[in-house]
mmCIF file of C-alpha atoms in Angstrom:
data_model
loop_
_atom_site.group_PDB
_atom_site.id
_atom_site.type_symbol
_atom_site.label_atom_id
_atom_site.label_comp_id
_atom_site.label_asym_id
_atom_site.label_seq_id
_atom_site.Cartn_x
_atom_site.Cartn_y
_atom_site.Cartn_z
ATOM 1 C CA MET A 1237 -10.527 29.136 12.473
ATOM 2 C CA VAL A 1238 -10.351 25.361 11.928
ATOM 3 C CA PHE A 1239 -7.016 25.802 9.947
ATOM 4 C CA GLY A 1240 -5.664 27.932 12.799
ATOM 5 C CA PHE A 1241 -6.378 25.284 15.375
ATOM 6 C CA ILE A 1242 -4.964 22.375 13.219
ATOM 7 C CA SER A 1243 -1.868 24.527 12.597
ATOM 8 C CA ALA A 1244 -1.440 25.316 16.284
ATOM 9 C CA PHE A 1245 -1.846 21.724 17.184
ATOM 10 C CA PHE A 1246 0.798 20.410 14.815
ATOM 11 C CA ARG A 1247 3.140 23.174 15.708
ATOM 12 C CA ARG A 1248 2.739 22.164 19.343
ATOM 13 C CA LEU A 1249 3.240 18.525 18.635
ATOM 14 C CA TYR A 1250 6.458 19.262 16.553
ATOM 15 C CA LEU A 1251 7.884 21.408 19.507
ATOM 16 C CA THR A 1252 6.980 18.810 22.019
ATOM 17 C CA ILE A 1253 8.883 16.164 20.053
ATOM 18 C CA ILE A 1254 11.935 18.442 19.956
ATOM 19 C CA ASP A 1255 11.617 19.103 23.737
ATOM 20 C CA LEU A 1256 11.244 15.418 24.495
ATOM 21 C CA TYR A 1257 14.502 14.752 22.519
ATOM 22 C CA THR A 1258 16.673 17.724 23.707
ATOM 23 C CA LEU A 1259 15.383 17.949 27.317
ATOM 24 C CA PRO A 1260 15.219 14.311 28.512
ATOM 25 C CA GLU A 1261 14.971 15.333 32.236
ATOM 26 C CA LEU A 1262 11.584 16.872 31.346
ATOM 27 C CA ARG A 1263 10.149 13.809 29.726
ATOM 28 C CA PRO A 1264 7.868 12.686 32.672
ATOM 29 C CA MET A 1265 6.530 16.288 33.063
ATOM 30 C CA LEU A 1266 5.902 16.614 29.300
ATOM 31 C CA PHE A 1267 4.101 13.298 29.094
ATOM 32 C CA GLY A 1268 2.124 14.225 32.113
ATOM 33 C CA PHE A 1269 0.898 17.463 30.474
ATOM 34 C CA MET A 1270 0.122 15.555 27.322
ATOM 35 C CA LYS A 1271 -1.997 13.075 29.331
ATOM 36 C CA GLN A 1272 -3.810 16.039 31.105
ATOM 37 C CA ARG A 1273 -4.665 17.513 27.626
ATOM 38 C CA LEU A 1274 -5.946 14.242 26.232
ATOM 39 C CA LEU A 1275 -8.224 13.654 29.253
ATOM 40 C CA GLY A 1276 -9.464 17.286 29.209
ATOM 41 C CA GLY A 1277 -7.581 18.366 32.189
ATOM 42 C CA GLY A 1278 -7.531 16.717 35.559
ATOM 43 C CA ALA A 1279 -10.014 15.835 38.287
ATOM 44 C CA ASN A 1280 -8.326 18.309 40.688
ATOM 45 C CA ILE A 1281 -7.885 21.159 38.331
ATOM 46 C CA GLU A 1282 -10.172 24.090 38.756
ATOM 47 C CA LYS A 1283 -10.910 26.950 36.336
ATOM 48 C CA VAL A 1284 -10.274 30.248 38.279
ATOM 49 C CA HIS A 1285 -12.094 33.230 36.841
ATOM 50 C CA ASP A 1286 -10.264 36.597 37.042
ATOM 51 C CA GLY A 1287 -13.347 38.738 36.980
ATOM 52 C CA HIS A 1288 -12.415 40.115 33.613
ATOM 53 C CA GLY A 1289 -13.406 37.273 31.282
ATOM 54 C CA GLY A 1290 -10.104 35.469 31.925
ATOM 55 C CA ILE A 1291 -9.647 31.835 33.115
ATOM 56 C CA VAL A 1292 -6.622 30.269 34.693
ATOM 57 C CA SER A 1293 -6.207 26.497 35.159
ATOM 58 C CA THR A 1294 -5.380 26.026 38.839
ATOM 59 C CA LEU A 1295 -4.590 23.217 41.314
ATOM 60 C CA PHE A 1296 -5.502 23.944 44.911
ATOM 61 C CA VAL A 1297 -3.491 22.313 47.744
ATOM 62 C CA ASP A 1298 -4.259 23.276 51.356
ATOM 63 C CA GLY A 1299 -5.876 26.407 50.065
ATOM 64 C CA VAL A 1300 -2.909 27.458 47.957
ATOM 65 C CA PRO A 1301 -3.487 28.038 44.182
ATOM 66 C CA LEU A 1302 -0.919 26.382 42.218
ATOM 67 C CA PRO A 1303 -0.055 25.718 38.591
ATOM 68 C CA PRO A 1304 -1.412 22.201 37.500
ATOM 69 C CA PHE A 1305 1.929 20.400 37.215
ATOM 70 C CA PRO A 1306 1.233 16.709 36.623
ATOM 71 C CA SER A 1307 3.230 15.348 39.619
ATOM 72 C CA LEU A 1308 2.744 18.289 42.064
ATOM 73 C CA ARG A 1309 -0.108 16.874 44.211
ATOM 74 C CA SER A 1310 1.642 13.512 44.463
ATOM 75 C CA ASN A 1311 4.899 15.099 45.411
ATOM 76 C CA LEU A 1312 3.317 17.074 48.050
ATOM 77 C CA ARG A 1313 1.677 14.047 49.631
ATOM 78 C CA GLN A 1314 5.276 12.463 49.897
ATOM 79 C CA ILE A 1315 7.066 15.599 50.851
ATOM 80 C CA ASP A 1316 8.211 14.130 54.225
ATOM 81 C CA LYS A 1317 10.044 11.387 52.245
ATOM 82 C CA PHE A 1318 12.325 13.955 50.539
ATOM 83 C CA GLN A 1319 15.901 12.916 51.343
ATOM 84 C CA VAL A 1320 18.066 15.964 52.217
ATOM 85 C CA ARG A 1321 21.716 15.976 51.273
ATOM 86 C CA SER A 1322 24.254 18.047 53.093
ATOM 87 C CA ASP A 1323 25.311 19.961 49.992
ATOM 88 C CA ASP A 1324 21.848 20.780 48.656
ATOM 89 C CA ILE A 1325 21.174 24.284 47.419
ATOM 90 C CA TRP A 1326 17.687 25.691 47.096
ATOM 91 C CA ILE A 1327 16.546 28.726 45.156
ATOM 92 C CA VAL A 1328 13.154 29.925 46.406
ATOM 93 C CA ASN A 1329 10.860 32.798 45.472
ATOM 94 C CA TRP A 1330 7.438 33.910 44.390
ATOM 95 C CA PRO A 1331 7.150 33.408 40.651
ATOM 96 C CA LYS A 1332 8.871 35.839 38.073
ATOM 97 C CA SER A 1333 11.607 36.911 40.585
ATOM 98 C CA GLY A 1334 14.765 35.763 38.939
ATOM 99 C CA THR A 1335 14.671 31.980 39.490
ATOM 100 C CA HIS A 1336 16.123 31.049 36.080
ATOM 101 C CA TRP A 1337 18.685 33.759 36.396
ATOM 102 C CA MET A 1338 19.921 32.643 39.863
ATOM 103 C CA TRP A 1339 19.692 29.021 39.053
ATOM 104 C CA GLU A 1340 22.166 29.541 36.187
ATOM 105 C CA VAL A 1341 24.496 31.558 38.440
ATOM 106 C CA VAL A 1342 24.533 28.894 41.050
ATOM 107 C CA MET A 1343 25.018 26.050 38.529
ATOM 108 C CA MET A 1344 28.246 27.822 37.281
ATOM 109 C CA LEU A 1345 29.459 28.500 40.800
ATOM 110 C CA SER A 1346 28.824 24.847 41.963
ATOM 111 C CA SER A 1347 30.377 23.266 38.883
ATOM 112 C CA GLY A 1348 33.252 25.705 38.526
ATOM 113 C CA GLN A 1349 32.534 26.010 34.796
ATOM 114 C CA ALA A 1350 31.434 29.365 33.387
ATOM 115 C CA GLN A 1351 29.056 28.041 30.731
ATOM 116 C CA LEU A 1352 25.297 28.079 30.241
ATOM 117 C CA ARG A 1353 23.715 24.599 31.055
ATOM 118 C CA ASP A 1354 22.111 22.573 28.378
ATOM 119 C CA SER A 1355 19.410 21.679 30.868
ATOM 120 C CA VAL A 1356 16.756 23.952 32.201
ATOM 121 C CA LYS A 1357 15.869 24.908 35.857
ATOM 122 C CA VAL A 1358 12.418 23.356 35.565
ATOM 123 C CA GLY A 1359 14.071 19.966 35.432
ATOM 124 C CA ALA A 1360 15.241 20.680 39.058
ATOM 125 C CA MET A 1361 11.976 22.263 40.184
ATOM 126 C CA PHE A 1362 10.672 20.349 43.202
ATOM 127 C CA PRO A 1363 8.023 19.706 44.375
ATOM 128 C CA GLU A 1364 6.383 21.142 41.215
ATOM 129 C CA ALA A 1365 7.921 19.635 38.039
ATOM 130 C CA CYS A 1366 10.229 16.835 38.742
ATOM 131 C CA THR A 1367 9.336 13.732 40.820
ATOM 132 C CA LEU A 1368 10.568 12.683 44.163
ATOM 133 C CA GLN A 1369 12.297 9.778 42.424
ATOM 134 C CA ALA A 1370 13.959 12.115 39.946
ATOM 135 C CA THR A 1371 15.559 14.155 42.820
ATOM 136 C CA GLU A 1372 17.066 11.009 44.223
ATOM 137 C CA LYS A 1373 18.878 10.338 40.941
ATOM 138 C CA MET A 1374 20.309 13.835 40.728
ATOM 139 C CA THR A 1375 24.133 14.174 41.162
ATOM 140 C CA SER A 1376 25.455 16.285 44.020
ATOM 141 C CA PRO A 1377 25.411 19.155 44.754
ATOM 142 C CA ARG A 1378 21.842 19.431 43.713
ATOM 143 C CA VAL A 1379 20.699 22.915 42.792
ATOM 144 C CA LEU A 1380 16.829 22.726 43.453
ATOM 145 C CA ASP A 1381 14.260 25.495 42.973
ATOM 146 C CA THR A 1382 10.655 26.057 43.887
ATOM 147 C CA HIS A 1383 8.057 28.714 44.211
ATOM 148 C CA VAL A 1384 5.893 27.048 46.945
ATOM 149 C CA PRO A 1385 5.004 29.012 50.080
ATOM 150 C CA PHE A 1386 6.799 27.844 53.167
ATOM 151 C CA LYS A 1387 4.080 25.686 54.545
ATOM 152 C CA LEU A 1388 4.426 23.370 51.420
ATOM 153 C CA PHE A 1389 8.213 23.257 51.550
ATOM 154 C CA PRO A 1390 10.031 20.212 52.903
ATOM 155 C CA LYS A 1391 10.956 21.318 56.454
ATOM 156 C CA ALA A 1392 13.975 18.911 56.624
ATOM 157 C CA ALA A 1393 15.463 21.048 53.863
ATOM 158 C CA LEU A 1394 15.853 24.111 56.065
ATOM 159 C CA LYS A 1395 19.252 22.594 56.910
ATOM 160 C CA SER A 1396 20.343 23.148 53.301
ATOM 161 C CA LYS A 1397 21.630 26.369 51.761
ATOM 162 C CA ILE A 1398 18.583 28.414 50.767
ATOM 163 C CA ILE A 1399 18.876 31.542 48.443
ATOM 164 C CA TYR A 1400 15.618 33.528 48.484
ATOM 165 C CA THR A 1401 15.248 35.985 45.648
ATOM 166 C CA VAL A 1402 12.802 38.948 45.816
ATOM 167 C CA ARG A 1403 11.525 41.124 42.996
ATOM 168 C CA ASN A 1404 9.460 44.245 43.464
ATOM 169 C CA PRO A 1405 5.783 43.117 43.252
ATOM 170 C CA LYS A 1406 4.694 45.501 40.540
ATOM 171 C CA ASP A 1407 7.191 44.110 37.962
ATOM 172 C CA ALA A 1408 6.568 40.623 39.115
ATOM 173 C CA CYS A 1409 2.915 41.082 38.516
ATOM 174 C CA VAL A 1410 3.571 42.394 34.993
ATOM 175 C CA SER A 1411 5.886 39.392 34.229
ATOM 176 C CA ALA A 1412 3.382 36.987 35.688
ATOM 177 C CA TYR A 1413 0.816 38.493 33.249
ATOM 178 C CA HIS A 1414 2.979 37.847 30.266
ATOM 179 C CA HIS A 1415 3.979 34.361 31.475
ATOM 180 C CA GLN A 1416 0.300 33.318 31.691
ATOM 181 C CA LYS A 1417 -0.617 35.107 28.402
ATOM 182 C CA GLY A 1418 2.335 33.480 26.573
ATOM 183 C CA MET A 1419 1.678 29.902 27.477
ATOM 184 C CA ALA A 1420 0.607 27.625 24.707
ATOM 185 C CA VAL A 1421 -2.477 26.196 26.500
ATOM 186 C CA HIS A 1422 -5.269 26.516 29.084
ATOM 187 C CA ASN A 1423 -4.861 30.139 30.109
ATOM 188 C CA LYS A 1424 -6.939 33.055 28.773
ATOM 189 C CA VAL A 1425 -5.863 36.250 30.674
ATOM 190 C CA SER A 1426 -5.913 40.036 30.495
ATOM 191 C CA TRP A 1427 -3.610 42.586 32.321
ATOM 192 C CA GLU A 1428 -6.692 43.685 34.300
ATOM 193 C CA GLY A 1429 -7.586 40.175 35.371
ATOM 194 C CA THR A 1430 -4.019 39.390 36.279
ATOM 195 C CA PHE A 1431 -3.860 42.522 38.477
ATOM 196 C CA GLU A 1432 -6.993 41.355 40.253
ATOM 197 C CA LEU A 1433 -5.816 37.900 40.799
ATOM 198 C CA VAL A 1434 -2.482 39.115 42.238
ATOM 199 C CA THR A 1435 -3.907 41.807 44.433
ATOM 200 C CA ASN A 1436 -6.547 39.272 45.811
ATOM 201 C CA GLY A 1437 -3.964 36.590 46.574
ATOM 202 C CA LYS A 1438 -5.527 34.249 44.013
ATOM 203 C CA ALA A 1439 -2.658 34.075 41.432
ATOM 204 C CA HIS A 1440 -0.609 30.922 41.245
ATOM 205 C CA TYR A 1441 1.349 30.376 44.476
ATOM 206 C CA GLY A 1442 -0.835 32.736 46.421
ATOM 207 C CA ASP A 1443 -0.442 36.133 47.980
ATOM 208 C CA TRP A 1444 2.931 37.820 47.225
ATOM 209 C CA PHE A 1445 2.954 39.444 50.722
ATOM 210 C CA ASP A 1446 2.256 36.280 52.488
ATOM 211 C CA HIS A 1447 4.898 34.493 50.566
ATOM 212 C CA VAL A 1448 7.561 36.916 51.155
ATOM 213 C CA GLU A 1449 6.711 37.588 54.878
ATOM 214 C CA GLU A 1450 6.408 33.936 55.826
ATOM 215 C CA TRP A 1451 9.716 32.984 54.176
ATOM 216 C CA LEU A 1452 11.637 35.974 55.559
ATOM 217 C CA LYS A 1453 10.442 35.094 59.129
ATOM 218 C CA VAL A 1454 11.866 31.671 58.774
ATOM 219 C CA LEU A 1455 15.093 32.718 56.935
ATOM 220 C CA GLU A 1456 16.097 36.000 58.676
ATOM 221 C CA ASN A 1457 18.116 34.349 61.463
ATOM 222 C CA ASN A 1458 19.117 31.300 59.479
ATOM 223 C CA PRO A 1459 22.875 31.256 58.719
ATOM 224 C CA ASN A 1460 22.225 28.939 55.844
ATOM 225 C CA ALA A 1461 19.939 31.515 54.098
ATOM 226 C CA LEU A 1462 20.754 34.438 51.765
ATOM 227 C CA ILE A 1463 18.305 37.079 50.601
ATOM 228 C CA VAL A 1464 19.143 38.545 47.202
ATOM 229 C CA THR A 1465 16.791 41.088 45.343
ATOM 230 C CA TYR A 1466 16.258 41.078 41.559
ATOM 231 C CA GLU A 1467 16.918 44.828 41.377
ATOM 232 C CA ASP A 1468 20.428 44.427 43.096
ATOM 233 C CA MET A 1469 21.297 41.726 40.503
ATOM 234 C CA LYS A 1470 20.236 44.172 37.811
ATOM 235 C CA MET A 1471 22.463 47.031 39.281
ATOM 236 C CA ASP A 1472 25.578 44.945 39.760
ATOM 237 C CA LEU A 1473 25.340 41.435 38.732
ATOM 238 C CA LYS A 1474 29.053 40.590 39.444
ATOM 239 C CA LYS A 1475 28.815 41.942 42.932
ATOM 240 C CA GLN A 1476 25.833 39.554 43.605
ATOM 241 C CA VAL A 1477 27.576 36.667 41.942
ATOM 242 C CA ARG A 1478 30.541 37.119 44.320
ATOM 243 C CA ARG A 1479 28.155 37.493 47.254
ATOM 244 C CA VAL A 1480 26.290 34.247 46.370
ATOM 245 C CA ALA A 1481 29.705 32.391 45.770
ATOM 246 C CA GLU A 1482 31.027 33.513 49.231
ATOM 247 C CA PHE A 1483 27.665 32.316 50.923
ATOM 248 C CA LEU A 1484 27.909 28.947 49.199
ATOM 249 C CA GLY A 1485 31.604 28.500 49.859
ATOM 250 C CA TYR A 1486 32.482 28.481 46.199
ATOM 251 C CA LYS A 1487 34.852 31.310 46.236
ATOM 252 C CA ARG A 1488 36.208 31.755 42.621
ATOM 253 C CA SER A 1489 38.553 34.238 40.819
ATOM 254 C CA GLU A 1490 37.562 37.715 39.843
ATOM 255 C CA LYS A 1491 37.729 36.666 36.193
ATOM 256 C CA PHE A 1492 35.366 33.754 36.914
ATOM 257 C CA TYR A 1493 32.877 36.237 38.480
ATOM 258 C CA ASP A 1494 33.287 38.470 35.326
ATOM 259 C CA ASP A 1495 32.665 35.524 33.080
ATOM 260 C CA VAL A 1496 29.639 34.468 34.971
ATOM 261 C CA ALA A 1497 28.140 37.933 35.060
ATOM 262 C CA LYS A 1498 28.621 38.221 31.197
ATOM 263 C CA LEU A 1499 27.163 34.941 30.443
ATOM 264 C CA CYS A 1500 24.165 35.522 32.710
ATOM 265 C CA SER A 1501 23.403 39.014 31.461
ATOM 266 C CA PHE A 1502 19.791 39.067 30.387
ATOM 267 C CA GLY A 1503 20.732 39.771 26.713
ATOM 268 C CA ASN A 1504 22.941 36.642 26.664
ATOM 269 C CA MET A 1505 20.449 34.551 28.432
ATOM 270 C CA LYS A 1506 17.730 35.509 26.071
ATOM 271 C CA LYS A 1507 19.932 34.906 23.057
ATOM 272 C CA GLU A 1508 21.660 31.723 24.076
ATOM 273 C CA LYS A 1509 19.775 29.876 26.793
ATOM 274 C CA ARG A 1510 17.625 26.890 25.795
ATOM 275 C CA ASP A 1511 13.970 27.210 26.620
ATOM 276 C CA ILE A 1512 10.986 24.744 26.705
ATOM 277 C CA LYS A 1513 9.721 25.500 23.169
ATOM 278 C CA SER A 1514 6.476 23.634 23.370
ATOM 279 C CA ALA A 1515 5.331 25.601 26.568
ATOM 280 C CA TRP A 1516 4.842 28.837 24.658
ATOM 281 C CA SER A 1517 2.535 30.159 21.980
ATOM 282 C CA LYS A 1518 3.916 31.361 18.640
ATOM 283 C CA GLU A 1519 3.528 34.993 19.740
ATOM 284 C CA SER A 1520 5.255 34.625 23.040
ATOM 285 C CA ALA A 1521 8.684 35.863 23.950
ATOM 286 C CA GLY A 1522 9.142 32.781 26.123
ATOM 287 C CA ILE A 1523 10.661 32.744 29.495
ATOM 288 C CA TYR A 1524 13.015 35.667 28.717
ATOM 289 C CA ARG A 1525 11.025 38.739 27.759
ATOM 290 C CA LYS A 1526 12.446 42.004 29.062
ATOM 291 C CA GLY A 1527 14.068 41.507 32.413
ATOM 292 C CA THR A 1528 13.950 45.211 33.186
ATOM 293 C CA VAL A 1529 13.083 47.141 36.323
ATOM 294 C CA GLY A 1530 10.183 49.660 36.110
ATOM 295 C CA ASP A 1531 8.180 47.942 33.236
ATOM 296 C CA TRP A 1532 5.180 48.164 35.497
ATOM 297 C CA LYS A 1533 4.821 51.817 34.588
ATOM 298 C CA ASN A 1534 3.761 50.706 31.141
ATOM 299 C CA TYR A 1535 0.834 48.756 32.548
ATOM 300 C CA PHE A 1536 -0.382 50.082 35.784
ATOM 301 C CA THR A 1537 -3.170 52.719 35.461
ATOM 302 C CA VAL A 1538 -3.371 55.467 37.936
ATOM 303 C CA ALA A 1539 -6.061 53.729 39.724
ATOM 304 C CA GLN A 1540 -4.238 50.478 39.827
ATOM 305 C CA ASN A 1541 -1.081 52.095 41.134
ATOM 306 C CA GLU A 1542 -2.915 53.870 43.863
ATOM 307 C CA LYS A 1543 -4.600 50.739 44.972
ATOM 308 C CA PHE A 1544 -1.436 48.736 44.796
ATOM 309 C CA ASN A 1545 0.512 51.455 46.789
ATOM 310 C CA GLU A 1546 -2.104 51.279 49.547
ATOM 311 C CA ILE A 1547 -1.904 47.576 49.823
ATOM 312 C CA TYR A 1548 1.937 47.663 49.672
ATOM 313 C CA ASN A 1549 2.432 50.446 52.352
ATOM 314 C CA ARG A 1550 0.103 48.493 54.710
ATOM 315 C CA ARG A 1551 1.337 45.085 54.197
ATOM 316 C CA MET A 1552 5.184 45.941 54.090
ATOM 317 C CA LYS A 1553 5.009 47.194 57.674
ATOM 318 C CA ASN A 1554 5.734 43.582 58.739
ATOM 319 C CA ILE A 1555 8.419 42.957 56.113
ATOM 320 C CA ASN A 1556 11.891 44.340 56.430
ATOM 321 C CA LEU A 1557 12.855 44.942 52.854
ATOM 322 C CA ASP A 1558 13.666 48.049 50.852
ATOM 323 C CA LEU A 1559 12.679 47.195 47.239
ATOM 324 C CA LYS A 1560 13.358 49.327 44.242
ATOM 325 C CA PHE A 1561 10.647 49.961 41.704
ATOM 326 C CA GLU A 1562 12.912 51.771 39.146
ATOM 327 C CA LEU A 1563 16.611 52.183 38.527
#
C-alpha cells in the first residue's frame, strides 16, 4: 500500500512537470492545485458526501457547487472587472456536453487553420481556470469557455457571441461520473453516488435543468447566441461546423468544413489531441473516453431510469428542447 502511494506520487509529480513545460498557459492553475494539496485543501473547500460512501471536493459560491479551481473564487469577486472585447466568443454549457469539441471547432474557424491546437481549452476557461489578468493578455479573437450558471457569468459578455451546447442529461451524467472517477486526486465516487448528486442538483455546477433553463431563457431571443446539441454534432458534424461558421461570420470553403469535421472527429481527437496528463489517474481514459450517444443504457438501472424520466418529463415542460437519448 505504501509502495503504491509512493509510486502514484512520483508518477503525478513527473506528469505535472511535463504539463508545466508543455502547457505554459496552465502554470498558474497547476501551481495553485499543488499549493492546495500541500496545504491539505483550502479553507473554502468542502467535502460533499454522495450518500453512497463517495466524497467530492467542492467549492460553494452563492450556493452553487463548483470544482475547487484555485483562482475561481477570486475571479468571481472581480467578475465585473472583466473587459469585454467586440470579437469575443464564448462556449457555455453544463459539464460534459462537448466543450472541448466545440472549442476546437471554433478555434479552427476563427484562425482559418484546420489543425488541432497545441493548447487546451482549460487555458481559456474563465472564470474557473485562468485568471482575470490572463484573459487580458489573450490575443483576439478570444475563444473563452465556461460551465458556470448564468448568475455567475459576466453580464457584460452577453454582447459577445455565445454558443451554448447541450447534451442529453443521461449521457452527461455518465460522463460526469467517469470524469470524477478518473481524476488523480480528491474524489472518491461511485456511479450510484454520482446519480444521486446529479438528480439532487448537488453535482459540480448545480442542477442540469436549472442550468439549461436559465441560460436558454437569456439566450433564446439573443441574436448573438447559438444553441447546438451534442447529438446533432454526432449525427452530422460538418453540418454543425458550417452552422457555427455562418453564425460567427467565419464562412469558409466546403473543403475547410470537411477538414475540420475530420480533425474534430472523436476518434482523431482522442488519438491526437493533447490532454492535461497530471489531471488523471493511471487507469483513466482522460478527457476523451467514448463520446457516444446512448452510453447511459450501460449504467442506468431500471429504477434509476424511471426516476430520471419522471424528473425529466416534469422539468422539461419549461424547456423548449428536443434532445436525443440514442441514435
